[in-house]
CSV table of C-alpha atoms and ligand atoms in Angstrom, one decimal:
chain,number,residue,atom,x,y,z
A,1118,MET,CA,100.1,30.6,112.2
A,1119,SER,CA,100.7,27.2,113.7
A,1120,ASN,CA,101.8,24.0,111.7
A,1121,SER,CA,98.4,22.4,112.2
A,1122,ASN,CA,96.1,21.4,109.2
A,1123,LYS,CA,95.4,24.5,107.2
A,1124,ALA,CA,92.0,25.5,105.7
A,1125,ILE,CA,90.9,28.3,103.4
A,1126,ILE,CA,87.3,29.4,103.9
A,1127,ILE,CA,85.8,31.8,101.3
A,1128,GLY,CA,82.8,33.9,102.5
A,1129,ASN,CA,83.2,33.6,106.3
A,1130,SER,CA,82.5,37.0,107.9
A,1131,ASP,CA,79.0,35.8,108.7
A,1132,GLY,CA,76.6,32.8,108.5
A,1133,ILE,CA,77.7,29.2,107.8
A,1134,GLY,CA,81.2,30.2,106.9
A,1135,LEU,CA,81.7,32.1,110.2
A,1136,GLY,CA,80.3,29.1,112.2
A,1137,LEU,CA,82.5,26.7,110.3
A,1138,THR,CA,85.6,28.9,110.8
A,1139,LYS,CA,85.0,29.0,114.6
A,1140,ARG,CA,84.5,25.2,114.7
A,1141,LEU,CA,87.7,24.5,112.8
A,1142,LEU,CA,89.8,26.8,115.0
A,1143,ASN,CA,88.3,25.1,118.1
A,1144,SER,CA,89.3,21.8,116.5
A,1145,GLY,CA,93.0,22.8,116.1
A,1146,TRP,CA,93.0,23.9,112.5
A,1147,ALA,CA,94.7,27.0,111.2
A,1148,VAL,CA,92.3,29.0,109.0
A,1149,ILE,CA,92.7,31.7,106.3
A,1150,GLY,CA,89.3,33.5,105.6
A,1151,PHE,CA,88.3,35.7,102.7
A,1152,SER,CA,85.3,38.0,102.5
A,1153,ARG,CA,84.4,41.7,101.7
A,1154,SER,CA,83.9,42.6,105.4
A,1155,ALA,CA,86.4,42.3,108.3
A,1156,SER,CA,86.1,39.2,110.5
A,1157,PRO,CA,84.8,39.2,114.1
A,1158,ILE,CA,87.4,36.5,114.8
A,1159,ASN,CA,90.5,37.2,116.8
A,1160,ASN,CA,92.7,34.1,117.0
A,1161,GLU,CA,96.4,33.5,116.6
A,1162,ASN,CA,95.6,30.7,114.1
A,1163,TYR,CA,93.4,32.9,112.0
A,1164,ASN,CA,94.3,35.2,109.2
A,1165,HIS,CA,91.5,37.3,107.4
A,1166,ILE,CA,91.8,38.7,103.9
A,1167,VAL,CA,89.3,41.4,102.9
A,1168,VAL,CA,88.4,40.9,99.3
A,1169,ASP,CA,85.4,40.6,97.0
A,1170,VAL,CA,85.4,37.3,95.0
A,1171,THR,CA,84.2,39.3,91.9
A,1172,SER,CA,87.1,41.8,92.0
A,1173,SER,CA,90.0,41.7,89.6
A,1174,ASP,CA,92.5,41.1,92.5
A,1175,TYR,CA,90.7,38.1,93.9
A,1176,GLU,CA,92.8,35.4,92.2
A,1177,ALA,CA,96.1,37.2,93.0
A,1178,LYS,CA,95.1,37.5,96.7
A,1179,LEU,CA,94.0,33.8,96.8
A,1180,SER,CA,97.2,32.6,95.1
A,1181,GLU,CA,99.3,34.2,97.7
A,1182,HIS,CA,97.8,31.7,100.2
A,1183,SER,CA,97.0,28.7,98.1
A,1184,GLY,CA,100.3,26.8,98.6
A,1185,GLU,CA,100.5,23.0,98.6
A,1186,GLU,CA,100.0,22.9,102.4
A,1187,ILE,CA,96.3,23.8,102.2
A,1188,SER,CA,94.4,20.6,103.0
A,1189,LEU,CA,90.8,22.0,103.0
A,1190,CYS,CA,89.1,24.7,101.0
A,1191,VAL,CA,85.4,25.5,101.7
A,1192,TYR,CA,83.6,27.9,99.3
A,1193,CYS,CA,80.8,29.5,101.4
A,1194,ALA,CA,80.4,32.9,99.5
A,1195,GLY,CA,76.9,33.3,98.2
A,1196,ILE,CA,74.2,35.8,97.6
A,1197,GLY,CA,70.5,35.5,96.7
A,1198,GLU,CA,67.9,38.2,96.1
A,1199,GLN,CA,64.3,38.2,94.9
A,1200,PHE,CA,64.1,38.6,91.2
A,1201,ASP,CA,63.5,42.2,90.1
A,1202,PHE,CA,62.9,43.3,86.5
A,1203,GLU,CA,64.4,46.7,87.3
A,1204,ASN,CA,67.6,45.2,88.5
A,1205,LEU,CA,68.8,42.6,86.1
A,1206,LYS,CA,72.4,43.5,86.9
A,1207,GLN,CA,71.8,41.7,90.2
A,1208,GLU,CA,71.1,38.5,88.3
A,1209,GLU,CA,74.5,38.7,86.7
A,1210,LYS,CA,76.2,39.4,90.0
A,1211,THR,CA,74.6,36.3,91.5
A,1212,PHE,CA,76.3,34.2,88.9
A,1213,HIS,CA,79.6,35.9,89.5
A,1214,VAL,CA,79.5,35.3,93.3
A,1215,ASN,CA,77.8,31.9,93.5
A,1216,LEU,CA,79.3,30.2,90.4
A,1217,ILE,CA,82.3,32.0,88.8
A,1218,GLY,CA,83.8,32.8,92.3
A,1219,ALA,CA,83.8,29.1,93.1
A,1220,VAL,CA,85.3,28.2,89.7
A,1221,LYS,CA,88.1,30.7,90.2
A,1222,THR,CA,88.7,29.4,93.7
A,1223,ILE,CA,89.0,25.8,92.4
A,1224,GLU,CA,91.4,27.0,89.6
A,1225,ALA,CA,93.7,28.5,92.3
A,1226,ILE,CA,93.5,25.6,94.8
A,1227,LEU,CA,93.2,22.4,92.9
A,1228,PRO,CA,96.6,22.3,91.1
A,1229,GLY,CA,98.5,22.3,94.5
A,1230,MET,CA,96.2,19.6,95.9
A,1231,LYS,CA,96.7,17.5,92.7
A,1232,ARG,CA,100.5,17.9,93.0
A,1233,SER,CA,100.6,16.9,96.6
A,1234,LYS,CA,98.0,14.1,96.0
A,1235,LYS,CA,95.9,15.2,99.0
A,1236,GLY,CA,93.2,17.7,99.8
A,1237,HIS,CA,89.5,18.4,100.0
A,1238,ILE,CA,87.4,21.1,98.3
A,1239,ILE,CA,83.8,21.7,99.6
A,1240,VAL,CA,81.3,24.0,98.0
A,1241,LEU,CA,78.0,25.1,99.5
A,1242,SER,CA,75.5,24.7,96.8
A,1243,SER,CA,71.8,24.2,97.6
A,1244,ILE,CA,68.7,22.1,97.3
A,1245,ALA,CA,67.6,25.0,95.1
A,1246,ASP,CA,69.8,23.6,92.3
A,1247,VAL,CA,66.7,21.6,91.1
A,1248,ILE,CA,64.1,24.4,91.6
A,1249,ILE,CA,62.6,26.3,88.7
A,1250,SER,CA,60.8,29.5,90.0
A,1251,PRO,CA,60.2,33.1,89.0
A,1252,GLU,CA,61.3,34.3,92.5
A,1253,ALA,CA,65.0,33.5,92.2
A,1254,PRO,CA,66.1,32.5,88.6
A,1255,SER,CA,69.8,33.4,89.0
A,1256,TYR,CA,70.1,31.8,92.5
A,1257,ASN,CA,68.6,28.5,91.3
A,1258,ALA,CA,70.6,28.5,88.1
A,1259,SER,CA,73.9,29.4,89.7
A,1260,LYS,CA,73.5,26.6,92.2
A,1261,ALA,CA,72.5,24.1,89.4
A,1262,GLY,CA,75.6,25.1,87.5
A,1263,LEU,CA,77.7,24.8,90.7
A,1264,SER,CA,76.4,21.4,91.6
A,1265,SER,CA,76.8,20.0,88.1
A,1266,TYR,CA,80.4,21.4,87.8
A,1267,VAL,CA,81.7,20.2,91.1
A,1268,GLU,CA,80.2,16.7,91.0
A,1269,SER,CA,81.9,16.1,87.6
A,1270,LEU,CA,85.1,17.6,88.9
A,1271,ALA,CA,84.9,15.3,91.9
A,1272,LEU,CA,85.2,12.3,89.5
A,1273,ALA,CA,88.1,13.9,87.7
A,1274,ALA,CA,90.0,14.7,91.0
A,1275,ARG,CA,89.4,11.3,92.7
A,1276,PRO,CA,92.3,9.4,91.1
A,1277,TYR,CA,94.7,12.1,92.6
A,1278,ASN,CA,93.3,11.5,96.1
A,1279,VAL,CA,91.7,14.9,96.1
A,1280,ALA,CA,88.0,15.0,97.3
A,1281,VAL,CA,85.4,17.4,96.0
A,1282,THR,CA,82.1,17.6,98.0
A,1283,ASN,CA,78.9,19.3,96.9
A,1284,VAL,CA,76.9,20.3,100.0
A,1285,ARG,CA,73.2,20.9,99.3
A,1286,PHE,CA,71.3,22.4,102.3
A,1287,GLY,CA,67.7,23.5,102.5
A,1288,PHE,CA,67.2,26.6,104.7
A,1289,VAL,CA,69.8,27.5,107.3
A,1290,ASP,CA,69.1,30.2,109.9
A,1291,THR,CA,71.4,33.0,108.6
A,1292,LYS,CA,70.7,36.5,107.2
A,1293,MET,CA,70.3,34.9,103.7
A,1294,ALA,CA,67.1,33.1,104.8
A,1295,LYS,CA,65.4,36.3,105.8
A,1296,GLY,CA,61.8,36.2,107.0
A,1297,ASP,CA,59.9,33.5,108.8
A,1298,LYS,CA,58.2,31.3,106.3
A,1299,PHE,CA,61.0,28.8,105.7
A,1300,PRO,CA,60.2,25.1,106.2
A,1301,PHE,CA,62.7,22.7,107.8
A,1302,MET,CA,64.9,25.6,108.9
A,1303,MET,CA,68.3,24.3,110.2
A,1304,SER,CA,70.5,26.1,112.8
A,1305,VAL,CA,74.0,27.3,111.8
A,1306,GLU,CA,75.4,24.9,114.4
A,1307,LYS,CA,73.6,21.9,112.7
A,1308,SER,CA,74.9,22.9,109.3
A,1309,VAL,CA,78.4,23.1,110.6
A,1310,ASP,CA,78.0,19.6,112.2
A,1311,TYR,CA,77.1,18.3,108.7
A,1312,ILE,CA,80.1,20.0,107.1
A,1313,MET,CA,82.4,18.5,109.7
A,1314,GLN,CA,80.9,15.1,108.9
A,1315,CYS,CA,81.7,15.8,105.2
A,1316,ILE,CA,85.3,16.7,106.1
A,1317,LYS,CA,85.6,13.2,107.7
A,1318,LYS,CA,83.7,11.1,105.1
A,1319,ARG,CA,84.5,13.1,101.9
A,1320,PRO,CA,81.3,12.3,100.0
A,1321,ILE,CA,80.8,13.7,96.5
A,1322,ARG,CA,77.2,14.9,97.3
A,1323,PHE,CA,75.7,15.7,100.7
A,1324,THR,CA,72.0,16.8,101.0
A,1325,ARG,CA,70.1,17.8,104.1
A,1326,PRO,CA,67.2,17.8,105.0
A,1327,ARG,CA,66.3,14.9,102.8
A,1328,LYS,CA,62.6,15.6,103.0
A,1329,MET,CA,63.2,19.1,101.7
A,1330,ALA,CA,65.1,17.7,98.8
A,1331,PHE,CA,62.3,15.4,97.9
A,1332,LEU,CA,59.8,18.3,98.1
A,1333,ALA,CA,62.0,20.3,95.8
A,1334,LEU,CA,61.9,17.6,93.2
A,1335,ILE,CA,58.1,17.4,93.4
A,1336,HIS,CA,58.0,21.3,93.1
A,1337,ARG,CA,60.2,21.0,90.0
A,1338,TRP,CA,57.9,18.4,88.5
A,1339,PHE,CA,54.7,20.5,89.1
A,1340,THR,CA,56.3,23.6,87.8
A,1341,ARG,CA,57.2,21.7,84.5
A,1342,LEU,CA,53.5,20.8,84.2
A,1343,ARG,CA,52.9,24.6,83.7
A,1344,PHE,CA,55.2,24.6,80.7
B,1357,NAP,N1,71.1,30.2,104.5
B,1357,NAP,C1,70.5,29.3,103.7
B,1357,NAP,O1,69.3,29.1,103.9
B,1357,NAP,C2,71.3,28.5,102.7
B,1357,NAP,C3,70.7,27.3,102.2
B,1357,NAP,C4,71.4,26.6,101.3
B,1357,NAP,C5,72.6,27.0,100.8
B,1357,NAP,N2,73.2,28.1,101.3
B,1357,NAP,C6,74.4,28.6,100.8
B,1357,NAP,O2,75.4,28.6,101.8
B,1357,NAP,C7,76.4,29.6,101.5
B,1357,NAP,C8,76.5,30.5,102.8
B,1357,NAP,O3,75.2,31.1,103.0
B,1357,NAP,P1,74.9,31.8,104.4
B,1357,NAP,O4,73.5,31.5,104.7
B,1357,NAP,O5,76.0,31.6,105.4
B,1357,NAP,O6,74.9,33.3,103.9
B,1357,NAP,P2,75.4,34.7,104.6
B,1357,NAP,O7,75.1,34.6,106.1
B,1357,NAP,O8,74.7,35.8,103.8
B,1357,NAP,O9,76.9,34.7,104.4
B,1357,NAP,C9,77.5,34.8,103.2
B,1357,NAP,C10,79.0,35.0,103.3
B,1357,NAP,O10,79.5,35.2,101.9
B,1357,NAP,C11,80.3,36.4,101.9
B,1357,NAP,N3,80.2,37.0,100.6
B,1357,NAP,C12,79.1,37.4,99.9
B,1357,NAP,N4,79.4,38.0,98.8
B,1357,NAP,C13,80.8,38.0,98.7
B,1357,NAP,C14,81.7,38.5,97.8
B,1357,NAP,N5,81.3,39.1,96.6
B,1357,NAP,N6,83.0,38.3,98.0
B,1357,NAP,C15,83.4,37.7,99.2
B,1357,NAP,N7,82.6,37.2,100.1
B,1357,NAP,C16,81.3,37.3,99.9
B,1357,NAP,C17,79.7,37.3,103.0
B,1357,NAP,O11,80.7,38.1,103.5
B,1357,NAP,P3,80.8,39.7,103.1
B,1357,NAP,O12,79.4,40.2,103.0
B,1357,NAP,O13,81.6,40.2,104.2
B,1357,NAP,O14,81.5,39.7,101.8
B,1357,NAP,C18,79.3,36.3,104.1
B,1357,NAP,O15,80.4,36.0,104.9
B,1357,NAP,C19,75.8,30.4,100.3
B,1357,NAP,O16,76.5,29.9,99.2
B,1357,NAP,C20,74.4,30.0,100.3
B,1357,NAP,O17,73.9,30.0,98.9
B,1357,NAP,C21,72.5,28.9,102.3
């Protein structure tokens, strides 16, 4: 790998993580990616580690690469399935991938960034962090936990010149947003444009599309009327 800026991307064999990895490589970054599947990327500045973020060897594999030279870490791993009474184990798994995996990643990466007084951690949460719905309880709750955790963490890390950004998208055109009834659908390219904007400006919270975020709040308010 070259001596350029180094990034770690978790969950990048597909979707937004894959799009972001390609963009960073094209912009001169060196990237280390982690996911359960092999990567379609073949580039001298790219190293792919096959690992499941819920496995017992995840932290060890991540620690091998989380030295102080990492200036950017983006947590893109995520799953979301329709709620199924016959498969409550899937609910638990969603928390492990979407929330605990991010917490473990930050545990491995943040100390090095704090020591070197530089770095940026970005997590992909979702506008769903405000939604209450019977269709996806664990997805919504894991994203609510993730948003709350990283936004507080951002304030704790700021005095050490380490930025933490919570990215909240609506629907992005990947395999996660299956089907055709998703409003305000954004392309992967557009979502990557927004993440690159976050890398430059280092906000604590970044939400797009704003209209969708507003509708999600109204949805939450109407749902609570049913209580
Ligand atoms: N698409 C949307 O509409 C949307 C909207 C808002 C927020 N988001 C969030 O954005 C993030 C990326 O979503 P996406 O749409 O790009 O999804 P995607 O296309 O399904 O990609 C998810 C990535 O996460 C990896 N992954 C899943 N489980 C993993 C595990 N246990 N260990 C390691 N890697 C794992 C997958 O790779 P492997 O299968 O190879 O492991 C894949 O590379 C997610 O957190 C999602 O919640 C998505």
